[in-house]
Short mmCIF file of C-alpha atoms and ligand atoms in Angstrom, two decimals:
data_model
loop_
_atom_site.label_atom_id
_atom_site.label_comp_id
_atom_site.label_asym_id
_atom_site.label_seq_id
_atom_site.Cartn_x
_atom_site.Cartn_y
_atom_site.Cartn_z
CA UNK A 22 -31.49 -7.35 -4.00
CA UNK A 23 -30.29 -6.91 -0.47
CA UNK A 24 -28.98 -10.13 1.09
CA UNK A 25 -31.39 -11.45 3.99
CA UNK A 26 -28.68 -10.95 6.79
CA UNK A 27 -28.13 -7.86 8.72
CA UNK A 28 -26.07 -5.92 9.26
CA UNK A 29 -23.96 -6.25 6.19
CA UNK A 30 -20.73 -6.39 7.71
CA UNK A 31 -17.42 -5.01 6.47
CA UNK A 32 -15.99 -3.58 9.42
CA UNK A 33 -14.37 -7.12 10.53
CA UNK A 34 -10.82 -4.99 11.52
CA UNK A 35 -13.08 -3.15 14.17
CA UNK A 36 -14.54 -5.95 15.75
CA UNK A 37 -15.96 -9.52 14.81
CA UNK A 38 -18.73 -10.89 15.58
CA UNK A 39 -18.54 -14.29 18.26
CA UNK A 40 -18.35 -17.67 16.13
CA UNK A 41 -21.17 -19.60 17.89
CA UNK A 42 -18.32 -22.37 17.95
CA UNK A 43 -16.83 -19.48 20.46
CA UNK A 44 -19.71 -19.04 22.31
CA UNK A 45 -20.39 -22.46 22.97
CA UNK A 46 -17.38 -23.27 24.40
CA UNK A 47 -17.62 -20.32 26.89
CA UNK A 48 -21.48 -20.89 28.06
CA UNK A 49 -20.42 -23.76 30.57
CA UNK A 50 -18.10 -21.29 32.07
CA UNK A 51 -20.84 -18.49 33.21
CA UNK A 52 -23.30 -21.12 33.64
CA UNK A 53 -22.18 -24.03 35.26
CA UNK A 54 -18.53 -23.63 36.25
CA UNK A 55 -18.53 -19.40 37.21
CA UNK A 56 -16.30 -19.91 40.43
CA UNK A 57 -13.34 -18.29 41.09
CA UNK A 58 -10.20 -20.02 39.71
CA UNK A 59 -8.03 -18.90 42.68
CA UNK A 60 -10.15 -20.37 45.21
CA UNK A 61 -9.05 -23.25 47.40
CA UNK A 62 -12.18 -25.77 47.29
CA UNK A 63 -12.31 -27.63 43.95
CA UNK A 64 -15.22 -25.63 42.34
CA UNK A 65 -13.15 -22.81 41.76
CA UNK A 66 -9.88 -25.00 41.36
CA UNK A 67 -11.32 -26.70 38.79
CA UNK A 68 -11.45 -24.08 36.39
CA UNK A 69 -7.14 -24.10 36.29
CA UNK A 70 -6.96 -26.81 34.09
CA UNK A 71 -9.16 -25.13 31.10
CA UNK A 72 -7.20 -21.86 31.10
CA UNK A 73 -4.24 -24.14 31.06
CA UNK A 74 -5.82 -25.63 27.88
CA UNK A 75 -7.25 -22.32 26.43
CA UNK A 76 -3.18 -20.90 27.10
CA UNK A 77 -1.82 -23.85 25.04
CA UNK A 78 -4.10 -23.45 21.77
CA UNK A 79 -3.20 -19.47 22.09
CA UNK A 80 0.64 -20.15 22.51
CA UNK A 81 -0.35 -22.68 19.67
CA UNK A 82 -1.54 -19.63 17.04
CA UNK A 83 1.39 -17.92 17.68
CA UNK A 84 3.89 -20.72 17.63
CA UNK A 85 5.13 -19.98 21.34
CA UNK A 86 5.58 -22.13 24.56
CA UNK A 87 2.42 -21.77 26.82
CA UNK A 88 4.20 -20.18 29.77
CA UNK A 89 5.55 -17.31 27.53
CA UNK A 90 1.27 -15.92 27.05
CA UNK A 91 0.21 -13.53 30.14
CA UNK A 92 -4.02 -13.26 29.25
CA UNK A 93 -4.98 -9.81 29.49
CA UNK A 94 -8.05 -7.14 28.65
CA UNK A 95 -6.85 -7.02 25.43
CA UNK A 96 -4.48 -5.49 23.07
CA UNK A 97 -4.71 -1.73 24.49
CA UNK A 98 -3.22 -3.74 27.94
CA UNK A 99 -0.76 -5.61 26.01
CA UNK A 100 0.68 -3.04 23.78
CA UNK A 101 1.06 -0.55 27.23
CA UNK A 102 2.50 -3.28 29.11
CA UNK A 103 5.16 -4.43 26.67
CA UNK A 104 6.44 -0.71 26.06
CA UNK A 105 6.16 -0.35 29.71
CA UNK A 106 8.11 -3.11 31.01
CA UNK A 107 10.58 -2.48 28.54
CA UNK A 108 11.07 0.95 30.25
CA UNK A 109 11.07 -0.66 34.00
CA UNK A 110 13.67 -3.27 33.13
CA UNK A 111 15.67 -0.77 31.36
CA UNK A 112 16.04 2.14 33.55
CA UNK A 113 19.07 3.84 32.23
CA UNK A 114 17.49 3.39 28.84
CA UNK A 115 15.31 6.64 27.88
CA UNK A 116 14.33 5.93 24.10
CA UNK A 117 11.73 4.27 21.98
CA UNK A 118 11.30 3.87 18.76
CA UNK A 119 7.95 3.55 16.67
CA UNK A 120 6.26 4.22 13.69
CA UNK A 121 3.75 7.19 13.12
CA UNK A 122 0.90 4.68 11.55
CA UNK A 123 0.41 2.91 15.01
CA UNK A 124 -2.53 2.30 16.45
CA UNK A 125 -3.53 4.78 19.16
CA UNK A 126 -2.93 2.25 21.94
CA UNK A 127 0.71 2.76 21.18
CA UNK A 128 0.71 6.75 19.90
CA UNK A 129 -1.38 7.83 23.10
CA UNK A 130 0.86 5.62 25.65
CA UNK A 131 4.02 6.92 23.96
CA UNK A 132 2.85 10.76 23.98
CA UNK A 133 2.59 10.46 27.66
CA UNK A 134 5.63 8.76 27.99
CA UNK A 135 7.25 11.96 25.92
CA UNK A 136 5.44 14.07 28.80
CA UNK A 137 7.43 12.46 31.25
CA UNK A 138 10.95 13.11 29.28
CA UNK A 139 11.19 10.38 27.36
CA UNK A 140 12.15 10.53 23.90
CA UNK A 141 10.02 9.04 21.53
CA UNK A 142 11.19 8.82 17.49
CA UNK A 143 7.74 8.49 15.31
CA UNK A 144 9.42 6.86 12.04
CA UNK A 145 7.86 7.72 8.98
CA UNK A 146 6.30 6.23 6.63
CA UNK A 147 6.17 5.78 2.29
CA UNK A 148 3.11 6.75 -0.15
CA UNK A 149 2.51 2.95 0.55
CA UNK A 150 2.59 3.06 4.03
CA UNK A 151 5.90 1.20 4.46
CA UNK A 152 8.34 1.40 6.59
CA UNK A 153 12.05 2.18 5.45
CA UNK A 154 14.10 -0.45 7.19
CA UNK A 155 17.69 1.72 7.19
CA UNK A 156 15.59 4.51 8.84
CA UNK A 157 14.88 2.35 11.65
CA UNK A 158 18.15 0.98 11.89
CA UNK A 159 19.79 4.70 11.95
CA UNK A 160 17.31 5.75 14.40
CA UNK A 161 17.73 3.24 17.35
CA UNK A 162 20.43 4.65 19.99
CA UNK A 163 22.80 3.32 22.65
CA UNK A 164 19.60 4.41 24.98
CA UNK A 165 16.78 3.26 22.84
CA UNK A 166 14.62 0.24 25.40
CA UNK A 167 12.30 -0.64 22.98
CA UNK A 168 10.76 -0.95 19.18
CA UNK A 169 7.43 -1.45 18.53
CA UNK A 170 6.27 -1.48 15.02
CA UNK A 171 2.74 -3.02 13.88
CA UNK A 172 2.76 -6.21 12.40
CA UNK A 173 -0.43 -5.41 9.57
CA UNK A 174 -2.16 -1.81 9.84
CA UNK A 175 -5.46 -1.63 10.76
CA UNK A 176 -6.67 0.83 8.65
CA UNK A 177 -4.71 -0.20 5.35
CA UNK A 178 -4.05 -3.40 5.73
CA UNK A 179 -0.15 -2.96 5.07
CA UNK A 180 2.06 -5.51 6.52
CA UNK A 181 5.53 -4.93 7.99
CA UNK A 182 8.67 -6.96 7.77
CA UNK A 183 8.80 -8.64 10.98
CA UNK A 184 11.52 -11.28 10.97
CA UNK A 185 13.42 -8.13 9.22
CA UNK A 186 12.66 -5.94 11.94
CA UNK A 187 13.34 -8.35 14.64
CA UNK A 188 16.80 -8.94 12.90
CA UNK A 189 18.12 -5.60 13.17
CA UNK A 190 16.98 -5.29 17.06
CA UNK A 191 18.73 -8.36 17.75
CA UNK A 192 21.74 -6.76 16.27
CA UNK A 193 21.54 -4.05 18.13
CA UNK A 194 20.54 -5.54 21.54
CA UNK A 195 17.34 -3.94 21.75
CA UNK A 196 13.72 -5.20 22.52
CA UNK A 197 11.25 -5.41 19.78
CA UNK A 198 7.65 -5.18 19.88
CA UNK A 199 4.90 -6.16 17.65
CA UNK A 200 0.66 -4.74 17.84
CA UNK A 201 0.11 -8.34 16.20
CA UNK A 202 -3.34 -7.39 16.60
CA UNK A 203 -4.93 -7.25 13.13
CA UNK A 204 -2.91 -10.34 12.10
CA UNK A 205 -4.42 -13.82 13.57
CA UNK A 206 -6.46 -15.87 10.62
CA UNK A 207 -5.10 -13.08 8.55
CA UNK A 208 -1.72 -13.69 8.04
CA UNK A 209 0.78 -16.47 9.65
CA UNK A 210 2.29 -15.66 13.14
CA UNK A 211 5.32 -17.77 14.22
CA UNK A 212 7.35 -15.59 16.97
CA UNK A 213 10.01 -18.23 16.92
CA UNK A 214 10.82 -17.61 13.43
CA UNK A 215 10.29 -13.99 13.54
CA UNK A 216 12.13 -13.39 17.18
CA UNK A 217 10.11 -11.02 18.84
CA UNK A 218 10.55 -9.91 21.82
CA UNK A 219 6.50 -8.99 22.49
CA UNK A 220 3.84 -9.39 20.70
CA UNK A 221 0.55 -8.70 21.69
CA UNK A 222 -3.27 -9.97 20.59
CA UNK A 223 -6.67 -9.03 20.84
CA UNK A 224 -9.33 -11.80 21.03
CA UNK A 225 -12.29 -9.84 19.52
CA UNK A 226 -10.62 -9.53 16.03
CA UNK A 227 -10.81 -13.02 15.86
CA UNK A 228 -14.45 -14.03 16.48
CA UNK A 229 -14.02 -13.98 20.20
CA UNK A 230 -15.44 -11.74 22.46
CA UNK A 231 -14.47 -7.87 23.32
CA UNK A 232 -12.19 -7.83 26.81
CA UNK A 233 -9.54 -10.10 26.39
CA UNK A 234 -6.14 -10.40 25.06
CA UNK A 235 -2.81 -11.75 24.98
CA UNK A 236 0.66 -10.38 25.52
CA UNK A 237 3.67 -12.94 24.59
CA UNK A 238 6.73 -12.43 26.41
CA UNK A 239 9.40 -14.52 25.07
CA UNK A 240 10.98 -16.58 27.59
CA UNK A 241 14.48 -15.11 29.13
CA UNK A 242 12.93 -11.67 28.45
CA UNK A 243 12.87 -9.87 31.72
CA UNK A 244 8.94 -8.67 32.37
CA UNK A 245 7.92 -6.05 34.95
CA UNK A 246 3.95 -6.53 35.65
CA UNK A 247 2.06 -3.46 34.68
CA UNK A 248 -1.46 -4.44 36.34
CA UNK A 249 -0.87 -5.29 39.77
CA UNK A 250 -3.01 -6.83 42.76
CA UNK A 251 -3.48 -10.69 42.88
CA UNK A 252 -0.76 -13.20 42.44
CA UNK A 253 -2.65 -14.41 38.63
CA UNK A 254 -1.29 -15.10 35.67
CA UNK A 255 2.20 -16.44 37.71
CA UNK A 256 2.50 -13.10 39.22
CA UNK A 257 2.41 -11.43 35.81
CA UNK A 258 -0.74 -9.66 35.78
CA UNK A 259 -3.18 -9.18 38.82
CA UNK A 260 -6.84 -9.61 38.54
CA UNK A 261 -9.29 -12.30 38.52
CA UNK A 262 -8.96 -14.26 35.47
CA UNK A 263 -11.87 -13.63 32.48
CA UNK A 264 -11.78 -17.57 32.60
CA UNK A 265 -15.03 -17.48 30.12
CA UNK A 266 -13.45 -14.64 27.77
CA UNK A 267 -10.13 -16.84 28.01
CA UNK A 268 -11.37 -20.31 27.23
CA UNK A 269 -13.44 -18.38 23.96
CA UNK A 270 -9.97 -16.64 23.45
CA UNK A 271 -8.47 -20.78 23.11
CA UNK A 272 -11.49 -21.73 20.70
CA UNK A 273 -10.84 -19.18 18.54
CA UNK A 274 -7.44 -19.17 18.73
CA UNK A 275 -7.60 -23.11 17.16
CA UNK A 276 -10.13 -21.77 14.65
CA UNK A 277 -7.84 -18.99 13.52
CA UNK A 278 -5.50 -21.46 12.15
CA UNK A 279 -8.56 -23.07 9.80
CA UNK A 280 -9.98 -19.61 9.37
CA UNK A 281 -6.61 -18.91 7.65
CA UNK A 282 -6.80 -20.75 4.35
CA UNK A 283 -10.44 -19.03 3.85
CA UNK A 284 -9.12 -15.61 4.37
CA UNK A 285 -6.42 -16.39 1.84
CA UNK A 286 -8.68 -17.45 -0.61
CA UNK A 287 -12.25 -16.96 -0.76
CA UNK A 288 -12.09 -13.69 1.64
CA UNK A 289 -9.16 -12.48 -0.23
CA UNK A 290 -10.88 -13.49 -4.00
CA UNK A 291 -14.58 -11.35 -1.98
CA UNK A 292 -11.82 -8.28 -1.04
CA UNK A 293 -10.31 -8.12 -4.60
CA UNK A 294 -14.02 -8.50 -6.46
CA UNK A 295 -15.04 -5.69 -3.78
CA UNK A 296 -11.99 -3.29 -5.00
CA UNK A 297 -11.93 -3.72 -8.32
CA UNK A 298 -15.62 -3.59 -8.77
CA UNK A 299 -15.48 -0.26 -6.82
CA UNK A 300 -12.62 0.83 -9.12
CA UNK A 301 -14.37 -0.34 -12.54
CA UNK A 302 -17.68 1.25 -11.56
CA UNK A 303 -16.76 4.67 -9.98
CA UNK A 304 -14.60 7.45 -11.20
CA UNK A 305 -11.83 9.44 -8.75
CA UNK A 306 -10.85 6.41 -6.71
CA UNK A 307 -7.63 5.46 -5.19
CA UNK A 308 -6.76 2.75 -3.20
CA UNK A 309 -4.37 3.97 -0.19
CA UNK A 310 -1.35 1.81 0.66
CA UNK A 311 0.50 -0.92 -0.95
CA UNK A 312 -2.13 -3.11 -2.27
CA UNK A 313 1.14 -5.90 -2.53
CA UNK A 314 2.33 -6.33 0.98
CA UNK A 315 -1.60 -6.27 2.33
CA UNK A 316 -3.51 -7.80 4.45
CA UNK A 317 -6.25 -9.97 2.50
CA UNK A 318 -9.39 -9.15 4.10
CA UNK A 319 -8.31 -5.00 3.65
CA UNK A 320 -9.37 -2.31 1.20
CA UNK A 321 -8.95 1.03 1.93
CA UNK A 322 -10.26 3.60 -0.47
CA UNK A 323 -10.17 7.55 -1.33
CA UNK A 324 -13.54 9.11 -3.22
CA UNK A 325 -12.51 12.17 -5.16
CA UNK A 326 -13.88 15.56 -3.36
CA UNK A 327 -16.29 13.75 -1.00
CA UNK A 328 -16.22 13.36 2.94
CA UNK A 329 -15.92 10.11 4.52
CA UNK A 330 -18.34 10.64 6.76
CA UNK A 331 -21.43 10.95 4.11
CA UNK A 332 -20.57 7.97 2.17
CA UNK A 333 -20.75 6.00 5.32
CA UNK A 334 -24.25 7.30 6.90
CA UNK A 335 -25.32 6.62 3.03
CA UNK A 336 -23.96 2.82 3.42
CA UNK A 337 -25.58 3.18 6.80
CA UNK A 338 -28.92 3.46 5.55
CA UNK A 339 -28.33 0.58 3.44
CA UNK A 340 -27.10 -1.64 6.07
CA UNK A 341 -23.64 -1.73 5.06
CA UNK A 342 -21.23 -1.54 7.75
CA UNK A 343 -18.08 0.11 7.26
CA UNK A 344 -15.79 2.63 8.50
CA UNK A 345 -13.07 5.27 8.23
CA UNK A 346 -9.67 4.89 10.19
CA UNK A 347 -10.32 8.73 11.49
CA UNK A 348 -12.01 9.62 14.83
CA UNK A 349 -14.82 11.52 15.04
CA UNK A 350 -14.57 14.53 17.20
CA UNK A 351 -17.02 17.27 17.45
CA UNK A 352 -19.48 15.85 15.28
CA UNK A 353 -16.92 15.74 12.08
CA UNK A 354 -14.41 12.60 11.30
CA UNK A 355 -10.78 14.13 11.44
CA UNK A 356 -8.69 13.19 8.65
CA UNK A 357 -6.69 10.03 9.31
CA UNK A 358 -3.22 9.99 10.87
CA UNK A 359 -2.61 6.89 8.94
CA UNK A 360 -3.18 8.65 5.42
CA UNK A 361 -1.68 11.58 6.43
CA UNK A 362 1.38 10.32 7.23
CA UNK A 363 1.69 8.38 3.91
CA UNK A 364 1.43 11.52 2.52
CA UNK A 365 -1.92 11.94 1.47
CA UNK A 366 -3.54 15.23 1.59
CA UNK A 367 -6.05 16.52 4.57
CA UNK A 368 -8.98 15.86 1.49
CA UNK A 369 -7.84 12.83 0.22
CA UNK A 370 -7.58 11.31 3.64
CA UNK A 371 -10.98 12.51 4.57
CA UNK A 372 -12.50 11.20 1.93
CA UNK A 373 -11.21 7.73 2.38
CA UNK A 374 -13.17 4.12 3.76
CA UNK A 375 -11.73 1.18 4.81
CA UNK A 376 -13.89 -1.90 3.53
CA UNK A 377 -12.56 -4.88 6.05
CA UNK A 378 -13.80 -8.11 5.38
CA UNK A 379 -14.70 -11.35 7.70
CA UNK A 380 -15.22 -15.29 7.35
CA UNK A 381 -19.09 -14.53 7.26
CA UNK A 382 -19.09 -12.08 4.45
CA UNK A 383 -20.79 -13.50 0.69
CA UNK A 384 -20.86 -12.86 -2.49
CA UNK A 385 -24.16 -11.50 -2.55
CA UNK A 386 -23.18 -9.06 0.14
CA UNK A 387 -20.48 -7.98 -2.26
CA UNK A 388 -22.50 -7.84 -5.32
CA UNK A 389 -24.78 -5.59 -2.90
CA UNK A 390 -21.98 -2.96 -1.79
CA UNK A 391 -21.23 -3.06 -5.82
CA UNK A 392 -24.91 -2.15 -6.49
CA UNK A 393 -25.36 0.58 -3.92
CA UNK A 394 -22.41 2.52 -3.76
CA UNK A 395 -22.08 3.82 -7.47
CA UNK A 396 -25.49 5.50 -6.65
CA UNK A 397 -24.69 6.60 -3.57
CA UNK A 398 -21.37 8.02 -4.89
CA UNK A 399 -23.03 9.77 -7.71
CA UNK A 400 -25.62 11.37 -5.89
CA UNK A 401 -23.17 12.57 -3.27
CA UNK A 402 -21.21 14.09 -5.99
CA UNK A 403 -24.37 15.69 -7.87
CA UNK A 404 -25.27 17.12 -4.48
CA UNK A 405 -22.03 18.63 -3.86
CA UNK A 406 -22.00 20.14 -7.50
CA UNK A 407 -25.22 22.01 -6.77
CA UNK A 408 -24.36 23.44 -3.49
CA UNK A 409 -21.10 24.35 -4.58
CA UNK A 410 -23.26 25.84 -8.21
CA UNK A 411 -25.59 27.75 -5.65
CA UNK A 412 -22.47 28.85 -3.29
CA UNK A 413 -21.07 30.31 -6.53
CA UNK A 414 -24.25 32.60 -7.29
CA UNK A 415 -25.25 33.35 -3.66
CA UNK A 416 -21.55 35.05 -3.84
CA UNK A 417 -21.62 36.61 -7.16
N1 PLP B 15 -3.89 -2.41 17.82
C1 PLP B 15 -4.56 -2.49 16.68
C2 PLP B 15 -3.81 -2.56 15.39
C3 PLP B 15 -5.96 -2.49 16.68
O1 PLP B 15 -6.62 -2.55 15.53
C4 PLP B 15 -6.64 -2.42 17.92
C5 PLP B 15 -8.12 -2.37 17.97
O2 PLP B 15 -8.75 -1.67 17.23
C6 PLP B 15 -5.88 -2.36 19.10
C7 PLP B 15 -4.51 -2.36 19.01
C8 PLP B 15 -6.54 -2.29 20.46
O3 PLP B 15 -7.05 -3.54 20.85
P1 PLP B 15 -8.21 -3.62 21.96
O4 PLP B 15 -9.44 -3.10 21.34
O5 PLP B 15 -8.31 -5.09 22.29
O6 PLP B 15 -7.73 -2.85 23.13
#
């Protein structure tokens, strides 16, 4: 039977849905108190001592001081302004390093880069999506600014080696940079034991709402602005402050830390139950990347000679939510850049889904996916066998 609520959600590493905890705490702040925190009479004044707040229980989820978070759109804006400050405070310094499983806030920003002569090195990756640690220690140069490597994948879940990574900049006297994005409530994030330079978060992967992010800057590191205009944020970005986005960033920022021991048990016990009912039940599937070093909420699976894209609008129709790492261009879903550059072929990586799972997900929503998609599966794969039967006779 389907479970009452709708949608059936397992897209949680696209977006999240607002905790009402979140929402609560931001209503005062487009109802009552909507002034203008840079203003000079008290109603907008007022509003400095709650983003204060909201900045401590961020700098709290990350282990950092308060004055090293700069609130921003979001993690597109924090990702573009680490690798670009990096660049302005480094001007003789023409390199950057990075992986090629980024997320495209981080490919797209460093392929323009590349078009204005800098020199980018895309590190590969294994079958398991990892990175190889002495590749990235070979490839940083005399003139490299900056390394930015993901902390978890969004698409396979696959975690990198952080304090490792941070180690081998520090040896070489380079900046390091981490798309911390999928990681909050997920995983632990402490940049004082891992020693990043940046690090940057988006608020609406962790029940809070779309528009708002975080970059850390450690403190010492020099930081060029890369939004300009007002004097907010300490001169660090410009803009009138999202002061209702930022004080639902601070709420969920303190419920991240309880959210944690949920995801690493009951959302990680839903994931596995998910997978390895999906691997039991259906024939010609493989899960892509290193189901060891993983995020727990992430499953990311391949469906033997079928597209994506048809498995999904099936789900769809079902009211299950989830989604493919590729983008859709033209109508089609192009193969993934992720999967491809683990290695998997143009077919396998089209025919792969990533299940991502939240605090709200059930059992019964599970047991639901576990009903539907063995149908949905076979009957894709019956219909493909007859087309491809009549293909065969129409050309005989
Ligand atoms: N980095 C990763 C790993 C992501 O998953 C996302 C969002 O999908 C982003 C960066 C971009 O964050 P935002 O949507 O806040 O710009």
């Amino acid at each position: 039977m389907q479970p009452t609520q709708q949608p059936i959600y397992f897209d949680n590493n696209a977006t999240t849905r607002v905790a009402p905890e979140v929402l609560d705490a931001m209503l005062p702040f487009l109802h009552e108190q909507w002034g203008n925190p840079s203003s000079i009479y008290g109603f907008g004044r007022q509003l400095a001592k709650p983003i204060e707040l909201a900045r401590e229980k961020v700098a709290a989820l990350i282990n950092a001081e308060p004055r090293e978070i700069i609130f921003t759109s979001g993690g597109t804006e924090s990702i573009n302004s680490a690798l670009q400050s990096a660049l302005d405070t480094n001007p003789g310094k023409r390199h950057l390093v990075t992986t090629a499983v980024e997320h495209s806030a981080t490919l797209k920003f460093c392929a323009r880069l590349k078009h204005k002569n800098f020199e980018i090195t895309f590190l590969p990756v294994t079958a398991g999506g990892q990175l190889d640690l002495q590749l990235l220690e070979r490839a940083i140069r005399p003139d490299t600014a900056i390394v930015s490597v993901m902390s978890a994948n969004n698409e396979t879940g696959v975690l990198s080696p952080i304090e490792e990574i941070a180690a081998i900049c520090r040896g070489k006297d380079v900046l390091f940079h981490t798309d911390a994005v999928q990681a909050p409530g997920k995983v632990e994030i402490d940049v004082k034991q891992s020693g990043v330079d940046f690090l940057s978060l988006s608020a609406h992967k962790l029940y809070a709402p779309k528009g708002i992010g975080m970059l850390y800057v450690k403190r010492g590191t020099k930081y060029q602005p890369y939004v300009i205009g007002g004097g907010q944020e300490q001169g660090q970005r410009g803009g009138t402050e999202n002061v209702a986005g930022i004080i639902g960033f601070g709420r969920a920022a303190e419920l991240a830390q309880a959210h944690l021991h949920d995801t690493h048990t009951r959302i990680r016990a839903l994931r596995d139950q998910l997978e390895n009912g999906i691997l039991k039940s259906i024939d010609g599937v493989n899960v892509n990347g290193s189901r060891d070093a993983r995020l727990p909420n992430t499953s990311n699976l391949s469906f033997k000679g079928l597209e994506a894209e048809g498995i999904l609008l099936s789900l769809d129709e079902q009211g299950i939510c989830a989604s493919s790492g590729s983008a859709c261009t033209s109508g089609s879903l192009d193969p993934s850049h992720v999967l491809l550059a683990m290695g998997c072929d143009t077919a396998r990586a089209r025919a792969s889904i990533r299940f991502s799972l939240g605090i709200y997900n059930t059992e019964a929503e599970v047991d639901f996916v576990l009903q539907q998609l063995p149908v949905i599966i076979a009957k894709l794969r019956s219909q493909l066998k007859s087309e491809k039967t009549y293909r065969s006779k129409a050309t005989a």
